[in-house]
Tab-separated table of C-alpha atoms in Angstrom:
chain	number	residue	atom	x	y	z
A	788	UNK	CA	8.048	29.284	-23.398
A	789	UNK	CA	4.903	27.394	-24.244
A	790	UNK	CA	1.946	28.208	-22.178
A	791	UNK	CA	0.762	25.639	-19.744
A	792	UNK	CA	-2.635	24.685	-20.604
A	793	UNK	CA	-21.052	4.325	7.318
A	794	UNK	CA	-18.977	1.451	7.084
A	795	UNK	CA	-16.489	0.804	9.986
A	796	UNK	CA	-12.850	0.141	9.343
A	797	UNK	CA	-12.453	-3.593	9.962
A	798	UNK	CA	-10.696	-5.108	12.902
A	799	UNK	CA	-7.335	-6.169	12.019
A	800	UNK	CA	-8.623	-9.791	12.361
A	801	UNK	CA	-11.260	-9.085	10.113
A	802	UNK	CA	-9.098	-6.905	7.837
A	803	UNK	CA	-6.997	-9.894	7.166
A	804	UNK	CA	-10.035	-12.001	5.985
A	805	UNK	CA	-12.104	-9.726	4.458
A	806	UNK	CA	-10.449	-6.573	3.104
A	807	UNK	CA	-8.131	-7.713	0.257
A	808	UNK	CA	-6.432	-10.918	1.079
A	809	UNK	CA	-3.196	-11.670	-1.153
A	810	UNK	CA	-4.565	-14.861	-3.051
A	811	UNK	CA	-2.963	-16.754	-6.040
A	812	UNK	CA	-3.795	-14.490	-9.175
A	813	UNK	CA	-6.835	-15.994	-11.167
A	814	UNK	CA	-4.922	-14.354	-14.381
A	815	UNK	CA	-2.266	-15.232	-16.415
A	816	UNK	CA	1.360	-14.514	-15.190
A	817	UNK	CA	2.365	-10.948	-15.995
A	818	UNK	CA	-1.350	-10.021	-17.327
A	819	UNK	CA	-2.884	-6.775	-16.149
A	820	UNK	CA	-5.229	-7.103	-13.478
A	821	UNK	CA	-8.140	-4.688	-12.117
A	822	UNK	CA	-10.058	-4.274	-9.115
A	823	UNK	CA	-12.754	-2.353	-8.475
A	824	UNK	CA	-13.591	-1.391	-4.677
A	825	UNK	CA	-15.890	1.531	-3.397
A	826	UNK	CA	-13.993	4.024	-1.114
A	827	UNK	CA	-15.161	6.390	1.330
A	828	UNK	CA	-13.945	10.247	0.113
A	829	UNK	CA	-12.809	12.755	2.776
A	830	UNK	CA	-16.038	14.445	2.654
A	831	UNK	CA	-17.823	11.185	3.267
A	832	UNK	CA	-19.001	10.676	-0.304
A	833	UNK	CA	-18.789	7.124	-1.456
A	834	UNK	CA	-17.467	6.396	-5.052
A	835	UNK	CA	-16.111	3.404	-6.829
A	836	UNK	CA	-12.249	3.155	-7.365
A	837	UNK	CA	-10.491	1.328	-10.037
A	838	UNK	CA	-7.194	-0.258	-9.525
A	839	UNK	CA	-4.596	-1.952	-12.345
A	840	UNK	CA	-1.564	-3.405	-12.001
A	841	UNK	CA	1.027	-4.579	-14.654
A	842	UNK	CA	3.270	-6.787	-13.675
A	843	UNK	CA	5.391	-6.894	-16.942
A	844	UNK	CA	5.440	-3.214	-16.876
A	845	UNK	CA	5.889	-2.859	-13.335
A	846	UNK	CA	3.367	-0.212	-12.965
A	847	UNK	CA	0.112	0.546	-11.250
A	848	UNK	CA	-2.695	2.942	-11.821
A	849	UNK	CA	-5.576	4.337	-9.845
A	850	UNK	CA	-8.731	6.128	-11.321
A	851	UNK	CA	-11.853	7.392	-9.190
A	852	UNK	CA	-14.497	10.153	-10.082
A	853	UNK	CA	-15.293	12.824	-7.420
A	854	UNK	CA	-18.625	13.811	-6.830
A	855	UNK	CA	-18.017	17.123	-8.599
A	856	UNK	CA	-17.055	14.987	-11.904
A	857	UNK	CA	-13.656	15.510	-11.705
A	858	UNK	CA	-11.936	12.455	-12.804
A	859	UNK	CA	-8.736	11.988	-10.780
A	860	UNK	CA	-5.877	9.300	-11.883
A	861	UNK	CA	-2.871	8.168	-10.187
A	862	UNK	CA	-0.220	6.205	-11.996
A	863	UNK	CA	3.254	4.663	-10.656
A	864	UNK	CA	5.882	3.487	-13.068
A	865	UNK	CA	8.324	1.476	-10.638
A	866	UNK	CA	10.676	0.821	-13.864
A	867	UNK	CA	11.572	4.909	-14.123
A	868	UNK	CA	11.044	6.128	-10.279
A	869	UNK	CA	7.690	8.297	-11.527
A	870	UNK	CA	4.633	8.621	-10.423
A	871	UNK	CA	2.065	11.027	-12.355
A	872	UNK	CA	-1.166	12.589	-11.097
A	873	UNK	CA	-3.860	13.767	-13.535
A	874	UNK	CA	-6.812	15.479	-12.815
A	875	UNK	CA	-9.564	16.054	-15.772
A	876	UNK	CA	-11.933	18.847	-14.457
A	877	UNK	CA	-15.154	19.764	-15.800
A	878	UNK	CA	-14.999	23.333	-17.082
A	879	UNK	CA	-17.867	26.035	-16.090
A	880	UNK	CA	-19.070	27.204	-19.520
A	881	UNK	CA	-20.788	30.088	-17.816
A	882	UNK	CA	-17.405	31.302	-16.923
A	883	UNK	CA	-16.114	30.671	-20.586
A	884	UNK	CA	-13.941	27.680	-19.818
A	885	UNK	CA	-13.797	24.841	-22.268
A	886	UNK	CA	-15.508	21.771	-21.670
A	887	UNK	CA	-12.940	20.413	-19.356
A	888	UNK	CA	-9.243	21.331	-18.425
A	889	UNK	CA	-6.555	18.837	-17.712
A	890	UNK	CA	-3.735	19.124	-15.382
A	891	UNK	CA	-0.700	16.335	-14.990
A	892	UNK	CA	1.738	16.609	-12.507
A	893	UNK	CA	4.908	14.167	-12.451
A	894	UNK	CA	7.296	13.576	-9.263
A	895	UNK	CA	9.449	11.244	-8.042
A	896	UNK	CA	8.284	7.669	-7.023
A	897	UNK	CA	9.749	6.346	-3.970
A	898	UNK	CA	9.509	2.673	-3.274
A	899	UNK	CA	7.965	2.468	0.150
A	900	UNK	CA	5.018	4.828	-1.309
A	901	UNK	CA	2.567	2.066	-2.327
A	902	UNK	CA	2.870	-1.819	-2.615
A	903	UNK	CA	4.410	-3.844	-5.332
A	904	UNK	CA	2.770	-4.175	-8.641
A	905	UNK	CA	3.072	-7.891	-8.340
A	906	UNK	CA	1.349	-7.674	-5.105
A	907	UNK	CA	-1.032	-5.353	-6.518
A	908	UNK	CA	-2.022	-8.084	-9.068
A	909	UNK	CA	-2.579	-10.590	-6.625
A	910	UNK	CA	-5.659	-8.522	-4.675
A	911	UNK	CA	-8.905	-9.637	-4.536
A	912	UNK	CA	-12.004	-8.624	-2.141
A	913	UNK	CA	-14.511	-11.449	-0.602
A	914	UNK	CA	-17.033	-8.323	-0.291
A	915	UNK	CA	-17.352	-5.890	-3.357
A	916	UNK	CA	-20.510	-3.968	-1.781
A	917	UNK	CA	-18.343	-3.198	1.179
A	918	UNK	CA	-17.202	0.466	1.609
A	919	UNK	CA	-13.623	0.922	2.288
A	920	UNK	CA	-12.057	3.509	4.497
A	921	UNK	CA	-8.268	4.098	4.518
A	922	UNK	CA	-6.627	2.638	7.897
A	923	UNK	CA	-3.997	5.353	7.764
A	924	UNK	CA	-4.065	9.143	6.831
A	925	UNK	CA	-0.818	10.400	5.777
A	926	UNK	CA	0.156	14.144	5.914
A	927	UNK	CA	-0.581	16.571	3.474
A	928	UNK	CA	2.318	17.288	0.856
A	929	UNK	CA	2.626	20.290	-0.337
A	930	UNK	CA	4.669	20.527	-3.586
A	931	UNK	CA	5.786	23.452	-5.911
A	932	UNK	CA	6.002	22.653	-9.324
A	933	UNK	CA	8.440	24.756	-10.891
A	934	UNK	CA	9.565	22.845	-14.202
A	935	UNK	CA	7.126	22.151	-17.337
A	936	UNK	CA	7.466	18.662	-19.006
A	937	UNK	CA	8.045	18.774	-22.927
A	938	UNK	CA	4.945	16.224	-24.147
A	939	UNK	CA	6.633	15.420	-26.957
A	940	UNK	CA	9.893	14.070	-25.122
A	941	UNK	CA	7.682	12.987	-22.300
A	942	UNK	CA	8.004	9.312	-23.251
A	943	UNK	CA	11.986	9.736	-22.272
A	944	UNK	CA	10.698	9.931	-18.876
A	945	UNK	CA	7.947	7.563	-18.720
A	946	UNK	CA	6.080	5.570	-21.389
A	947	UNK	CA	2.916	6.266	-19.405
A	948	UNK	CA	3.075	9.753	-19.739
A	949	UNK	CA	2.197	10.305	-23.392
A	950	UNK	CA	-1.226	8.256	-22.670
A	951	UNK	CA	-2.105	9.256	-19.312
A	952	UNK	CA	-1.019	13.150	-20.015
A	953	UNK	CA	-2.387	13.517	-23.460
A	954	UNK	CA	-5.534	16.104	-22.838
A	955	UNK	CA	-2.978	18.002	-20.891
A	956	UNK	CA	-0.066	18.319	-23.645
A	957	UNK	CA	0.483	21.924	-21.944
A	958	UNK	CA	-0.109	21.584	-18.749
A	959	UNK	CA	2.347	18.925	-17.483
A	960	UNK	CA	4.388	19.989	-14.428
A	961	UNK	CA	7.269	18.604	-12.312
A	962	UNK	CA	10.112	19.807	-9.581
A	963	UNK	CA	13.495	21.081	-10.064
A	964	UNK	CA	14.536	18.454	-7.344
A	965	UNK	CA	12.847	15.301	-9.350
A	966	UNK	CA	14.190	16.820	-12.298
A	967	UNK	CA	18.083	16.864	-10.786
A	968	UNK	CA	17.141	12.865	-9.732
A	969	UNK	CA	15.687	11.757	-13.111
A	970	UNK	CA	18.774	13.157	-15.353
A	971	UNK	CA	21.342	11.778	-12.956
A	972	UNK	CA	19.611	8.214	-14.103
A	973	UNK	CA	20.121	9.313	-17.510
A	974	UNK	CA	17.009	11.016	-18.430
A	975	UNK	CA	17.533	13.743	-21.486
A	976	UNK	CA	17.196	17.116	-20.043
A	977	UNK	CA	15.161	18.150	-23.038
A	978	UNK	CA	12.254	16.544	-21.435
A	979	UNK	CA	12.346	19.628	-19.101
A	980	UNK	CA	11.918	23.398	-19.024
A	981	UNK	CA	11.433	26.297	-16.182
A	982	UNK	CA	8.509	28.006	-16.104
A	983	UNK	CA	8.529	31.538	-15.237
A	984	UNK	CA	9.589	32.344	-11.558
A	985	UNK	CA	8.656	35.323	-9.156
A	986	UNK	CA	11.138	38.000	-8.597
A	987	UNK	CA	11.728	40.046	-4.965
A	988	UNK	CA	10.880	42.981	-7.416
A	989	UNK	CA	7.787	41.041	-9.177
A	990	UNK	CA	6.410	38.437	-7.073
A	991	UNK	CA	3.624	36.332	-8.735
A	992	UNK	CA	0.096	36.573	-6.742
A	993	UNK	CA	-1.753	33.296	-6.047
A	994	UNK	CA	-4.438	33.453	-8.692
A	995	UNK	CA	-7.587	33.952	-5.865
A	996	UNK	CA	-5.812	37.421	-5.227
A	997	UNK	CA	-5.870	38.208	-9.149
A	998	UNK	CA	-8.755	40.016	-10.671
A	999	UNK	CA	-7.823	40.137	-14.407
A	1000	UNK	CA	-8.397	36.816	-15.712
A	1001	UNK	CA	-5.901	37.416	-18.471
A	1002	UNK	CA	-3.006	37.840	-15.854
A	1003	UNK	CA	-0.368	35.470	-14.977
A	1004	UNK	CA	-0.408	34.026	-11.338
A	1005	UNK	CA	0.347	30.876	-9.122
A	1006	UNK	CA	-2.235	28.310	-9.347
A	1007	UNK	CA	-2.915	26.142	-6.496
A	1008	UNK	CA	-4.717	22.429	-7.260
A	1009	UNK	CA	-5.489	20.016	-4.519
A	1010	UNK	CA	-6.319	16.262	-4.874
A	1011	UNK	CA	-6.820	13.246	-2.643
A	1012	UNK	CA	-6.156	9.774	-3.176
A	1013	UNK	CA	-8.760	8.731	-0.652
A	1014	UNK	CA	-7.811	4.851	-0.557
A	1015	UNK	CA	-4.884	2.952	-1.678
A	1016	UNK	CA	-2.802	-0.160	-0.715
A	1017	UNK	CA	0.216	1.629	0.801
A	1018	UNK	CA	1.777	-1.411	2.486
A	1019	UNK	CA	1.758	-5.298	3.207
A	1020	UNK	CA	0.918	-6.935	5.971
A	1021	UNK	CA	3.179	-9.948	7.678
A	1022	UNK	CA	1.923	-12.419	9.670
A	1023	UNK	CA	3.812	-14.840	11.628
A	1024	UNK	CA	2.834	-18.623	12.174
A	1025	UNK	CA	4.181	-21.513	14.182
A	1026	UNK	CA	4.573	-23.872	10.936
A	1027	UNK	CA	6.994	-21.099	9.060
A	1028	UNK	CA	10.204	-19.659	10.174
A	1029	UNK	CA	9.898	-16.337	8.299
A	1030	UNK	CA	7.022	-13.833	8.328
A	1031	UNK	CA	4.359	-14.022	5.032
A	1032	UNK	CA	2.598	-11.712	3.478
A	1033	UNK	CA	-1.239	-12.028	4.261
A	1034	UNK	CA	-2.909	-8.825	3.447
A	1035	UNK	CA	-2.207	-4.741	3.045
A	1036	UNK	CA	-2.782	-1.648	4.657
A	1037	UNK	CA	-4.541	1.163	3.342
A	1038	UNK	CA	-3.887	5.019	3.214
A	1039	UNK	CA	-5.539	7.797	2.108
A	1040	UNK	CA	-2.813	11.203	1.143
A	1041	UNK	CA	-3.993	14.849	-0.028
A	1042	UNK	CA	-1.634	16.573	-1.929
A	1043	UNK	CA	-1.439	20.358	-2.860
A	1044	UNK	CA	0.393	21.288	-5.803
A	1045	UNK	CA	1.320	25.121	-6.746
A	1046	UNK	CA	2.472	25.912	-10.368
A	1047	UNK	CA	2.550	29.190	-12.823
A	1048	UNK	CA	-0.264	29.963	-15.206
A	1049	UNK	CA	0.083	32.502	-17.744
A	1050	UNK	CA	-3.494	33.794	-17.347
A	1051	UNK	CA	-5.901	33.443	-14.389
A	1052	UNK	CA	-8.671	32.221	-16.489
A	1053	UNK	CA	-6.762	28.625	-16.233
A	1054	UNK	CA	-7.414	28.429	-12.373
A	1055	UNK	CA	-10.828	29.379	-11.715
A	1056	UNK	CA	-11.288	27.017	-9.196
A	1057	UNK	CA	-8.948	28.405	-6.859
A	1058	UNK	CA	-11.593	31.019	-5.860
A	1059	UNK	CA	-12.851	28.122	-4.071
A	1060	UNK	CA	-11.136	26.746	-0.722
A	1061	UNK	CA	-10.111	22.928	-0.524
A	1062	UNK	CA	-12.425	20.673	1.013
A	1063	UNK	CA	-10.335	19.132	3.352
């Protein structure tokens, strides 16, 4: 077993005009498109978020930097039904940590979670200085990651994994239930390997309860997608027989991941409660 490494939300009418209307693309067909927006985080602070869409690869990526310096990214691979969360966490040198620590969490992508890549590629904003705040806060999702992903074979799961998770070679996690789905879709089982499990006789403690930094434990990491286009809006017109796309609905969603680490040293942030 390898060790795992102040702006109000616009009204519905203004949202259609000012938020991110779906317009004719300014880029050539299939070319990757990037959008930069200012978003309000759950703690009230503002950061810049980058959203990219590649309709040829049928994928979307989102990246933002948290106030503490952590770089969070999210990748949706529609072709492979895969979504990838990555966190690059700045290390605390005084605690013996390296310059940064990388984590990747890979789960199944469901089609109703985020707008399609071709729609994302058409998004434009009229007011780049506006601070965006999600219209809908979706519930916390708590995920128990009990499987490790073999980085060298990760391209069989998604071609994006090798690039996104390059810094997290030994810290790429997924779930048994998602593995079953992907294997049924034809993904080779060699991509995955089981992580050590707690038993009734030897339950693994949470890392926040372990004093010895060399002991194994169950680590918990939380991240938030503060703003992302989760649904398309459809409008009705007397001149059209059918509804037409006229905007997007934005969402915020929090995730909490539990996963095995062979040493408490790899989960020092678990001493601090999440900010949401």
